[in-house]
PDB file of C-alpha atoms in Angstrom:
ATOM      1  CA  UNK A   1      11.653 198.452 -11.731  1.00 45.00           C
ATOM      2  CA  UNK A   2      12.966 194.914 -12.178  1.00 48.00           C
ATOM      3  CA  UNK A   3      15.752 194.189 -14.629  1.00 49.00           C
ATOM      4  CA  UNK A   4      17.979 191.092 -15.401  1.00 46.00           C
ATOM      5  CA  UNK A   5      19.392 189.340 -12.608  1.00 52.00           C
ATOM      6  CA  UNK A   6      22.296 186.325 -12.732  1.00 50.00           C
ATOM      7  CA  UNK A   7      22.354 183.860 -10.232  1.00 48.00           C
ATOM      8  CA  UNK A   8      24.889 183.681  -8.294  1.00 50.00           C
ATOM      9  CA  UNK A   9      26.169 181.927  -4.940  1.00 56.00           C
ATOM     10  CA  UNK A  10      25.211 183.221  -1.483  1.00 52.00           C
ATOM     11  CA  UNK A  11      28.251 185.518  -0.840  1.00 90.00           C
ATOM     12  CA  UNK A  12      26.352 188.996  -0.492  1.00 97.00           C
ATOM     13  CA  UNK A  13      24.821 189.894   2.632  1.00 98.00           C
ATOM     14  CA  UNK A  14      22.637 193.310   2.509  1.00 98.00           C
ATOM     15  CA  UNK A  15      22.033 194.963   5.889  1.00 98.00           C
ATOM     16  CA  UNK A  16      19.192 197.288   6.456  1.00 98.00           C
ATOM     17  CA  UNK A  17      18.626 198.435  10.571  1.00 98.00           C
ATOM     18  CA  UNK A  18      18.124 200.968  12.334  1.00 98.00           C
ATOM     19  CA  UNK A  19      21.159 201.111  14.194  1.00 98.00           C
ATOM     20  CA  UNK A  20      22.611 204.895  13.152  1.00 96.00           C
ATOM     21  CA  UNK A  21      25.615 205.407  13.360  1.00 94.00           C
ATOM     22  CA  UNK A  22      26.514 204.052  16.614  1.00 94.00           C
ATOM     23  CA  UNK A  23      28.864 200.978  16.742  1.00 97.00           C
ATOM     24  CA  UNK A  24      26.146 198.390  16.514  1.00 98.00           C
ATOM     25  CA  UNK A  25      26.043 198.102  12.792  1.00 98.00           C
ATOM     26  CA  UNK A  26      29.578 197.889  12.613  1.00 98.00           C
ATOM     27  CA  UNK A  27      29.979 194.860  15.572  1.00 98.00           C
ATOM     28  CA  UNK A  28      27.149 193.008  13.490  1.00 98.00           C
ATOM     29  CA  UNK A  29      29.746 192.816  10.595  1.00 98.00           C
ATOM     30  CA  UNK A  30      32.623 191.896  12.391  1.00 98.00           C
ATOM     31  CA  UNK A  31      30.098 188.712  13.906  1.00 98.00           C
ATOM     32  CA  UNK A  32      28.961 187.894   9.951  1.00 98.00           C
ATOM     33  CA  UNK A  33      32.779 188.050   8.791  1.00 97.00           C
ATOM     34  CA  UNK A  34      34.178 185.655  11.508  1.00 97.00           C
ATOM     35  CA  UNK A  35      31.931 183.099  10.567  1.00 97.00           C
ATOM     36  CA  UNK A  36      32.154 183.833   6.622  1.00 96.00           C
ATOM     37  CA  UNK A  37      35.412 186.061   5.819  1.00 96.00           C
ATOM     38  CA  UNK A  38      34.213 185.923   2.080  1.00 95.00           C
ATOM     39  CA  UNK A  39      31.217 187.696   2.234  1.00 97.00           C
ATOM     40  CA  UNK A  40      30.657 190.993   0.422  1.00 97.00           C
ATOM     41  CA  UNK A  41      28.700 193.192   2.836  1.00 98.00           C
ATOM     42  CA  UNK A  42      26.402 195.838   1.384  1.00 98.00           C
ATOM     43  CA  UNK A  43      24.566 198.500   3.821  1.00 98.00           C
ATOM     44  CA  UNK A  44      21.631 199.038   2.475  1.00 98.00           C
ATOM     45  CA  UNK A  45      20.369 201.728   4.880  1.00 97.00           C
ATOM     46  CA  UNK A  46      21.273 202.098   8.867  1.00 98.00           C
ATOM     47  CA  UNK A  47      18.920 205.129   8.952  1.00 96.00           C
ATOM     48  CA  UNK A  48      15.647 203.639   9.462  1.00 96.00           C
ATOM     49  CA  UNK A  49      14.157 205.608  11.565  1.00 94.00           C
ATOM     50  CA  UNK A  50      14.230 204.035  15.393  1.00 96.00           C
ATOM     51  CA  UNK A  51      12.191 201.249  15.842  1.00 96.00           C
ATOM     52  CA  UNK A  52      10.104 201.931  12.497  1.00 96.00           C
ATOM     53  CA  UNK A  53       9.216 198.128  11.274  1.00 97.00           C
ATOM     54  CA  UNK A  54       7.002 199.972   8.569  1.00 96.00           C
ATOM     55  CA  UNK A  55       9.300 202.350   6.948  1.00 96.00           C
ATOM     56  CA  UNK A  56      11.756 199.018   6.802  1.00 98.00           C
ATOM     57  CA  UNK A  57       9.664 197.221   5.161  1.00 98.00           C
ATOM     58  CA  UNK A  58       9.221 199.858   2.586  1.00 97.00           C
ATOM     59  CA  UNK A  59      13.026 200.171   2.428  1.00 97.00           C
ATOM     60  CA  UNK A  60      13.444 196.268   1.775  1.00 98.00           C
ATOM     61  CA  UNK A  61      10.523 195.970   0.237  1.00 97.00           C
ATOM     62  CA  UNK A  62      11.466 197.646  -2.771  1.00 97.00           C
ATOM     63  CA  UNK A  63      14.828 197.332  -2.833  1.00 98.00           C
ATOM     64  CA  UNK A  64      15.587 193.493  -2.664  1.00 98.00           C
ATOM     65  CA  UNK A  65      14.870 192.595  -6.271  1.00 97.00           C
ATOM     66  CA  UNK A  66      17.949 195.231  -7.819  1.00 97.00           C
ATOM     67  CA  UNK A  67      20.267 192.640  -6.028  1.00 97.00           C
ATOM     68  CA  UNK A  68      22.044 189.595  -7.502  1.00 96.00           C
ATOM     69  CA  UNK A  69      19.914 186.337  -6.727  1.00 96.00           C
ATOM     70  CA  UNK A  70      21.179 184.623  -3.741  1.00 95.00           C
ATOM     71  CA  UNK A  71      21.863 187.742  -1.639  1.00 97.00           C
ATOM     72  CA  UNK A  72      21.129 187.360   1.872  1.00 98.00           C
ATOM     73  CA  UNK A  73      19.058 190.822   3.695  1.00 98.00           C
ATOM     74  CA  UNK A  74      20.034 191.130   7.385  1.00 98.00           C
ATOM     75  CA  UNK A  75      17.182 193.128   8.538  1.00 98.00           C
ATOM     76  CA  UNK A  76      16.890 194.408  11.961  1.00 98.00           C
ATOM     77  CA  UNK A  77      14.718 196.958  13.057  1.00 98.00           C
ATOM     78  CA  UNK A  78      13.373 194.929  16.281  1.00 98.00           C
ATOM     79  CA  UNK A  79      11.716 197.149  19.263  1.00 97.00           C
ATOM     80  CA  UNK A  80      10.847 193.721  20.446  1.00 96.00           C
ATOM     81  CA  UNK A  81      13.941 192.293  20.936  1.00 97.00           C
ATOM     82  CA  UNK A  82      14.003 189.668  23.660  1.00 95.00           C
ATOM     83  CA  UNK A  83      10.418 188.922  23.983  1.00 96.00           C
ATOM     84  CA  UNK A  84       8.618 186.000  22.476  1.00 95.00           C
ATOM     85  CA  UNK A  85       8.401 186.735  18.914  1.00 96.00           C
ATOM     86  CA  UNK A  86      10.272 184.578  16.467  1.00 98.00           C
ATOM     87  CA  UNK A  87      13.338 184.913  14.679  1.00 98.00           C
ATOM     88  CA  UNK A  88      13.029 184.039  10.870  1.00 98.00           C
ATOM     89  CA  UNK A  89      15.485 182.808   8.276  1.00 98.00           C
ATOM     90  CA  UNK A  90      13.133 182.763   5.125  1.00 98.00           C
ATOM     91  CA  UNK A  91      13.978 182.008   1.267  1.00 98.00           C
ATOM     92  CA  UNK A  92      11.995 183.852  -1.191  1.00 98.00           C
ATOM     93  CA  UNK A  93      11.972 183.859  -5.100  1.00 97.00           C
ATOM     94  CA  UNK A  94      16.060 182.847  -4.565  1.00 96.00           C
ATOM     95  CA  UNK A  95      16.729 185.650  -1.955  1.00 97.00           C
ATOM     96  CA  UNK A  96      17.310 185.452   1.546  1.00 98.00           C
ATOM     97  CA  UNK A  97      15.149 187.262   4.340  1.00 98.00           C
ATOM     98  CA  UNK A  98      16.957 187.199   7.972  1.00 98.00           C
ATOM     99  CA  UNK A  99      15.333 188.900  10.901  1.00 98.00           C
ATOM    100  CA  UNK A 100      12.866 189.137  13.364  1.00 98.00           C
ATOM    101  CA  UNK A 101       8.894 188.105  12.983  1.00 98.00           C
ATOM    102  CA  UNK A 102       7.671 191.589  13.648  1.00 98.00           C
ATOM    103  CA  UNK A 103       6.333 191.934   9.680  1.00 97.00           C
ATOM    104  CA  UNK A 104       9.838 193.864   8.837  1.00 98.00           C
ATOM    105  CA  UNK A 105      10.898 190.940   6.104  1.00 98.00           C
ATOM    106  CA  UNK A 106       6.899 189.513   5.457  1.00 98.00           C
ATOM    107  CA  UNK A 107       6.095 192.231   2.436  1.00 97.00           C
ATOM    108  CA  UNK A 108       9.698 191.766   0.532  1.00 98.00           C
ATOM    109  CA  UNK A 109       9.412 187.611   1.132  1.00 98.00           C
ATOM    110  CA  UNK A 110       5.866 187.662   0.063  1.00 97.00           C
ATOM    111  CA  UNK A 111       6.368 189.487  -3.240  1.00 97.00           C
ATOM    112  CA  UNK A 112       9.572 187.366  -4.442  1.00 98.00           C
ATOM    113  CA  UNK A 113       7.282 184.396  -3.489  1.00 98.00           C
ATOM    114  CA  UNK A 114       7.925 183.402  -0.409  1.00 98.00           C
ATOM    115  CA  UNK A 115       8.923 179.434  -0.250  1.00 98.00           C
ATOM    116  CA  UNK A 116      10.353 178.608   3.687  1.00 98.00           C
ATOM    117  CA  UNK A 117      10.992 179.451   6.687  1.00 98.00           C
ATOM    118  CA  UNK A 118      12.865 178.681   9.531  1.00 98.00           C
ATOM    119  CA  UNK A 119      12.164 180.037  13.352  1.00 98.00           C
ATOM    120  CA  UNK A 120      15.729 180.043  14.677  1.00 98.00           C
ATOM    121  CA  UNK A 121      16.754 178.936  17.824  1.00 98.00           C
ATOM    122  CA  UNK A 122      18.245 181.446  20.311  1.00 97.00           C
ATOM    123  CA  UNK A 123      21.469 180.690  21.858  1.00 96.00           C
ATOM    124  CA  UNK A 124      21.440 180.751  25.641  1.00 95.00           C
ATOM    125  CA  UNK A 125      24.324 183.369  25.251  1.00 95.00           C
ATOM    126  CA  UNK A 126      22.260 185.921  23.393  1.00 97.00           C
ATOM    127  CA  UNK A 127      21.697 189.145  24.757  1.00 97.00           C
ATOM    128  CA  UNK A 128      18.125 190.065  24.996  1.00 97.00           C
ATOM    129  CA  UNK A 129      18.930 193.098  24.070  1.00 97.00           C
ATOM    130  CA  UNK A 130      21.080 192.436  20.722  1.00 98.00           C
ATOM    131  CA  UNK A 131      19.342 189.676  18.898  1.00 98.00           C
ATOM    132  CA  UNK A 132      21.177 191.109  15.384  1.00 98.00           C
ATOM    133  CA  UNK A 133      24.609 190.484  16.928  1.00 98.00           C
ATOM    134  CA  UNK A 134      24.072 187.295  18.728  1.00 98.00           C
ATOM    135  CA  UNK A 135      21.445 185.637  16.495  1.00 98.00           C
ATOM    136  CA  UNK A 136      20.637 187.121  13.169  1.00 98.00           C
ATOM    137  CA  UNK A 137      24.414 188.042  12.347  1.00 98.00           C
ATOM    138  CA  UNK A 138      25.338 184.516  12.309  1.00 98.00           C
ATOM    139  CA  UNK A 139      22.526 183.167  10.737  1.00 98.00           C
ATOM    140  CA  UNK A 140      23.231 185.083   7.921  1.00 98.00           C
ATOM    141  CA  UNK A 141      27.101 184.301   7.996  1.00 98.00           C
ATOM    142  CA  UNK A 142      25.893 180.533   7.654  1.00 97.00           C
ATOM    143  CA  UNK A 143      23.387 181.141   4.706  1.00 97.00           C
ATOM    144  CA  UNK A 144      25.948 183.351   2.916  1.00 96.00           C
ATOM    145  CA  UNK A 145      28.419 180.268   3.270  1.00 95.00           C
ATOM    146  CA  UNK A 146      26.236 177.705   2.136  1.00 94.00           C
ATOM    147  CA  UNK A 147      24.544 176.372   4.924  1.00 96.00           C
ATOM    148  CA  UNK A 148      20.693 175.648   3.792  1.00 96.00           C
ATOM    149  CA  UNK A 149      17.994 177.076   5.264  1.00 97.00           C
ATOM    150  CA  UNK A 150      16.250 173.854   6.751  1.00 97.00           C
ATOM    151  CA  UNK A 151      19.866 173.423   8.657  1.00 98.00           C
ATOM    152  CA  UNK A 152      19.172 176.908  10.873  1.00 98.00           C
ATOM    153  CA  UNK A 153      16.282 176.525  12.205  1.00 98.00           C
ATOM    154  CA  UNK A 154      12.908 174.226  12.214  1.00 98.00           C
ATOM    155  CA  UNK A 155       9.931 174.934  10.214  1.00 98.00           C
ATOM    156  CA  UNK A 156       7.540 177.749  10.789  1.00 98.00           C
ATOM    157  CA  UNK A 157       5.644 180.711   9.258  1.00 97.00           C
ATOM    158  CA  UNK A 158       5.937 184.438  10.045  1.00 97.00           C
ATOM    159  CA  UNK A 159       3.089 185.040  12.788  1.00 96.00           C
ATOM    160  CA  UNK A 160       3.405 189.154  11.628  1.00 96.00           C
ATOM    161  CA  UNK A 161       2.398 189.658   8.092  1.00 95.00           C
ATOM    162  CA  UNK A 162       2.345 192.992   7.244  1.00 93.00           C
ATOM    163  CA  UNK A 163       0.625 194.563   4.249  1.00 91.00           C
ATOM    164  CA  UNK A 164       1.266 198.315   2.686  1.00 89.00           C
ATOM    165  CA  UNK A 165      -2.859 198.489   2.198  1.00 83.00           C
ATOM    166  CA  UNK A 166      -5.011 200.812   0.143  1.00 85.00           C
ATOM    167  CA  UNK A 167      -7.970 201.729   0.394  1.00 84.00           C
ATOM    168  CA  UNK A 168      -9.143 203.101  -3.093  1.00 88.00           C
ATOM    169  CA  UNK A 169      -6.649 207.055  -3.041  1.00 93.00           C
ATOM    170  CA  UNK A 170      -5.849 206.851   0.534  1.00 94.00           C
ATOM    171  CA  UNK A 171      -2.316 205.164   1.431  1.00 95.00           C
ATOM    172  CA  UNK A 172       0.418 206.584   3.696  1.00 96.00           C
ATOM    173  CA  UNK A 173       4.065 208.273   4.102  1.00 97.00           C
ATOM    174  CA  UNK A 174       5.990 205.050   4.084  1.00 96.00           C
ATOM    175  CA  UNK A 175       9.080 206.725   4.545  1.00 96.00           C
ATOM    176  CA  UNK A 176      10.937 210.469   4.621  1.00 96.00           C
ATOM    177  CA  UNK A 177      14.194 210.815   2.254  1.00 96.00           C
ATOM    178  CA  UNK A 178      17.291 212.230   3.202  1.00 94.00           C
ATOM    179  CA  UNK A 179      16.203 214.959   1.094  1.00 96.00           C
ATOM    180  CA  UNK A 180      13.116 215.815   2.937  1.00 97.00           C
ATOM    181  CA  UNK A 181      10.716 213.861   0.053  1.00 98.00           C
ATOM    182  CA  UNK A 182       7.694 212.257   1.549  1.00 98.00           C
ATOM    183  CA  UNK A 183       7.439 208.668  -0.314  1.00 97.00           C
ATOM    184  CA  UNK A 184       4.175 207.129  -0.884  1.00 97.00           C
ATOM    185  CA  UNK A 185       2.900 203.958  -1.024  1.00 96.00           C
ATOM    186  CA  UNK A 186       0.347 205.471  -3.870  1.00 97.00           C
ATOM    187  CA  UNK A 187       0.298 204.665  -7.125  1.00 96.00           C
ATOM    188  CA  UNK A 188       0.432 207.741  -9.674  1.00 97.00           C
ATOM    189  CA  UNK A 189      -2.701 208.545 -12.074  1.00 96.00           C
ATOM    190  CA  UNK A 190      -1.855 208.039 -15.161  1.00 93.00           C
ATOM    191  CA  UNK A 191      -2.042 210.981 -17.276  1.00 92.00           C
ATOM    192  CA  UNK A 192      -2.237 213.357 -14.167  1.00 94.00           C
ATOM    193  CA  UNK A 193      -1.101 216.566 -14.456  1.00 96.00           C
ATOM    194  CA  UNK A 194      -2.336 217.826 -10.687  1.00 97.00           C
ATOM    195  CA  UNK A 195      -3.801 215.696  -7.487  1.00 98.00           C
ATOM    196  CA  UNK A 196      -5.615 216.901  -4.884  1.00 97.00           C
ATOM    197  CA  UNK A 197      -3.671 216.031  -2.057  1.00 97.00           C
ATOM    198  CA  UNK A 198      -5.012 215.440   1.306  1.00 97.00           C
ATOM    199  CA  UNK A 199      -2.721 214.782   4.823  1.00 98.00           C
ATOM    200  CA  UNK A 200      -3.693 213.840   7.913  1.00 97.00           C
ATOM    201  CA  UNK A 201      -2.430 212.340  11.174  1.00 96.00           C
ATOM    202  CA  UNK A 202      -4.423 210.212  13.900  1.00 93.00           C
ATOM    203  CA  UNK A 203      -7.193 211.418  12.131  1.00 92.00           C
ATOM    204  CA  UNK A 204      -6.939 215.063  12.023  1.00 96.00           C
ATOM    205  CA  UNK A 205      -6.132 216.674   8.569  1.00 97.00           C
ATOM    206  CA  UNK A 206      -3.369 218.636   8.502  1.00 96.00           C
ATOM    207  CA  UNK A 207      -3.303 219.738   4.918  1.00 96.00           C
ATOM    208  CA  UNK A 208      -5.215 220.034   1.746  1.00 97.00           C
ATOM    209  CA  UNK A 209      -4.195 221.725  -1.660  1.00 97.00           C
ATOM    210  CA  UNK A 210      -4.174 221.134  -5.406  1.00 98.00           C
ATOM    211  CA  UNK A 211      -0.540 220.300  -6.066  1.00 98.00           C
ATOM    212  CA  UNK A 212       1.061 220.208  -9.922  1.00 98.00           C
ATOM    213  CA  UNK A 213       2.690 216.818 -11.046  1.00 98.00           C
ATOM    214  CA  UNK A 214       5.517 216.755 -13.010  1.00 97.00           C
ATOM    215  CA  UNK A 215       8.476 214.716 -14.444  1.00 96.00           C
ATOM    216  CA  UNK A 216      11.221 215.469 -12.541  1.00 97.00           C
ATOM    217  CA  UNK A 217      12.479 217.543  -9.657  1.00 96.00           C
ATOM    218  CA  UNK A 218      13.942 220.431 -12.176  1.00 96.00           C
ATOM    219  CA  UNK A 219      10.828 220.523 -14.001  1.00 96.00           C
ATOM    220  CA  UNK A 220       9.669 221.710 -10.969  1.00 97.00           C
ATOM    221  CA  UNK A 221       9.504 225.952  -9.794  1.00 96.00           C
ATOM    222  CA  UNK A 222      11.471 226.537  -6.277  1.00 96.00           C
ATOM    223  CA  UNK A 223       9.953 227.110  -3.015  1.00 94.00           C
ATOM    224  CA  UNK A 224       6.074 225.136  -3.907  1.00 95.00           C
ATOM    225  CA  UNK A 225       5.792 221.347  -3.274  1.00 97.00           C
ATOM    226  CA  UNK A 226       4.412 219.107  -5.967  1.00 98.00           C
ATOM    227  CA  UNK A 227       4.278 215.474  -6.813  1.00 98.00           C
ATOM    228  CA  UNK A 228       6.388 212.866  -9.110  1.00 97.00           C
ATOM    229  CA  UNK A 229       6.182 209.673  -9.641  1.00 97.00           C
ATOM    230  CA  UNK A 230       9.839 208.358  -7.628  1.00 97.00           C
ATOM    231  CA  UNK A 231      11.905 205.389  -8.226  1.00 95.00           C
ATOM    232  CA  UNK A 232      10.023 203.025  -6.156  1.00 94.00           C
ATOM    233  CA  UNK A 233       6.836 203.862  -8.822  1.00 96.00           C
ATOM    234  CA  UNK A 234       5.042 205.630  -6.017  1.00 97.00           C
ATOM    235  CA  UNK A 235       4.219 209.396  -5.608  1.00 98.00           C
ATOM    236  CA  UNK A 236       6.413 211.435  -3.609  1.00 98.00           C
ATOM    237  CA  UNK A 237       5.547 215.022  -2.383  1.00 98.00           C
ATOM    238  CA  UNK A 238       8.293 217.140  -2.614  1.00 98.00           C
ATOM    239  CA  UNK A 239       9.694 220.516  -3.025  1.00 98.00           C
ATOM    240  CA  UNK A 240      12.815 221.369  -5.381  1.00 97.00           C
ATOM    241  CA  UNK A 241      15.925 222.142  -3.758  1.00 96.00           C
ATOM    242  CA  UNK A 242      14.113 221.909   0.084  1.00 97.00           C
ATOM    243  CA  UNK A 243      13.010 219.815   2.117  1.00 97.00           C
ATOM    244  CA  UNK A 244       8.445 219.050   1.644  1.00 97.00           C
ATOM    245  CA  UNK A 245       8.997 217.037   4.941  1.00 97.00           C
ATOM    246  CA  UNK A 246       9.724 220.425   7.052  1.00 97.00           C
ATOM    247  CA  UNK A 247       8.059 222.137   5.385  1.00 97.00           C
ATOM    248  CA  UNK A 248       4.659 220.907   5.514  1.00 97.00           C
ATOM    249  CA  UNK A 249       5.982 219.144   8.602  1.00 97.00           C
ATOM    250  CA  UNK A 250       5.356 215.320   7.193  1.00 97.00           C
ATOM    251  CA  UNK A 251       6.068 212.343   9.234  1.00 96.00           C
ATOM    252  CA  UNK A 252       6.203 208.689   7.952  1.00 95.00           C
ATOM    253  CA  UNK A 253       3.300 207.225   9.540  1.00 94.00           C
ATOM    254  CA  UNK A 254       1.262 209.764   7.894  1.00 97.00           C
ATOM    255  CA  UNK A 255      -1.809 209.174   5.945  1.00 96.00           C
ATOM    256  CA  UNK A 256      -2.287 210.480   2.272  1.00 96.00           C
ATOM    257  CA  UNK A 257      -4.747 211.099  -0.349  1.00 96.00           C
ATOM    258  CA  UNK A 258      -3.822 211.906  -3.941  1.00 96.00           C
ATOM    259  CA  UNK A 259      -7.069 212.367  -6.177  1.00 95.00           C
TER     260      UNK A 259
END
């Protein structure tokens, strides 16, 4: 997944929320571009679903490293927005993580190797309701302009450190595509021509079958799902030209076996 990256300064900022298409998103970058005019902005996704920390970790996850070294992710998917949890600048393998402690930025920082962090302070302005406008937004402004990390914020570690676990075949729906695939945080068989897929949900299966495997979504006949191995080097159930997700009504969340 990873190829060759050039350095460059911190002038890219990468937003990933969960904010829709309601105004939000768009208020966050007029905050970033008052305090730095010059940065590029990049949406990454604002389609998270609501309040889904674990799909945007997925998301950022395994997106980060196809950006220029030096980018700065604005992450906000933050149900707990106002409450006591921290609010974390981090630098990572060159990369910048800003966003709340909730475990949203811990699985992206943690894989490009993780190096500080900063808790930073919230202004007595801030709206307990819109930490990304009033504390993340200009964090990031500052890091994108130069500003170091130590200078936001005093030292800390995230408290929330999530992990995308498996347990020997079993895994889960980390996320739903806008094309109805189900993405997976399992790795494929090599070799594997079928699984034998398994879903469930709050621990009630929902669906069993032998499912074909193949290379790429035209490979694939119309109308039955199967697996492939998708970009992020995970399986992905899906079904050509349709949507798997309705049809075998898949939610992210869910939990998978592929055998």
């Amino acid at each position: 997944m990873s190829r060759p990256r050039r350095r460059q300064r911190a002038r890219i900022i990468a937003l990933l929320t969960d904010f829709g298409s309601e105004s939000y998103a768009g208020i966050v970058k007029g905050v970033v571009l008052c305090h730095c005019p010059e940065a590029v902005l990049v949406d990454l996704t604002h389609d998270v679903a609501p309040r889904a920390v674990r799909e945007a970790a997925w998301h950022l996850l395994t997106a980060y490293r196809f950006f220029p070294l030096g980018t700065v992710f604005l992450a906000v998917v933050d149900p707990d927005v106002g409450t006591e949890r921290q609010a974390l600048a981090l630098e990572a393998g060159g990369y910048y993580f800003v966003g709340p402690d909730n475990g949203l930025l811990y699985p992206a920082a943690a894989s490009a190797g993780m190096t500080a962090a900063v808790a930073l302070p919230i202004p007595p302005h801030a709206s307990p309701t819109f930490h990304g406008r009033d504390v993340f937004a200009p964090a990031a402004a500052r890091l994108a302009a130069g500003t170091s990390l130590e200078d936001l914020g005093t030292p800390t570690r995230p408290r929330s450190c999530l992990s995308f676990y498996l347990q020997g075949r079993e895994g889960e729906v980390v996320s739903v595509d806008h094309f109805g695939n189900a993405i997976t945080n399992l790795p494929p068989l090599p070799g594997r021509n079928s699984y034998r897929l398994t879903l469930s949900r709050r621990g009630e299966q929902y669906f069993q079958s032998e499912l074909p495997a193949y290379e790429t979504y035209a490979r694939a006949p119309l109308g039955t799902p199967f697996l492939l191995v998708g970009s992020a080097g995970t399986l992905e159930v899906s079904v050509r030209n349709d949507s798997a997700a309705r049809l075998l009504e898949i939610e992210a969340g869910d939990r998978i076996r592929a055998e």
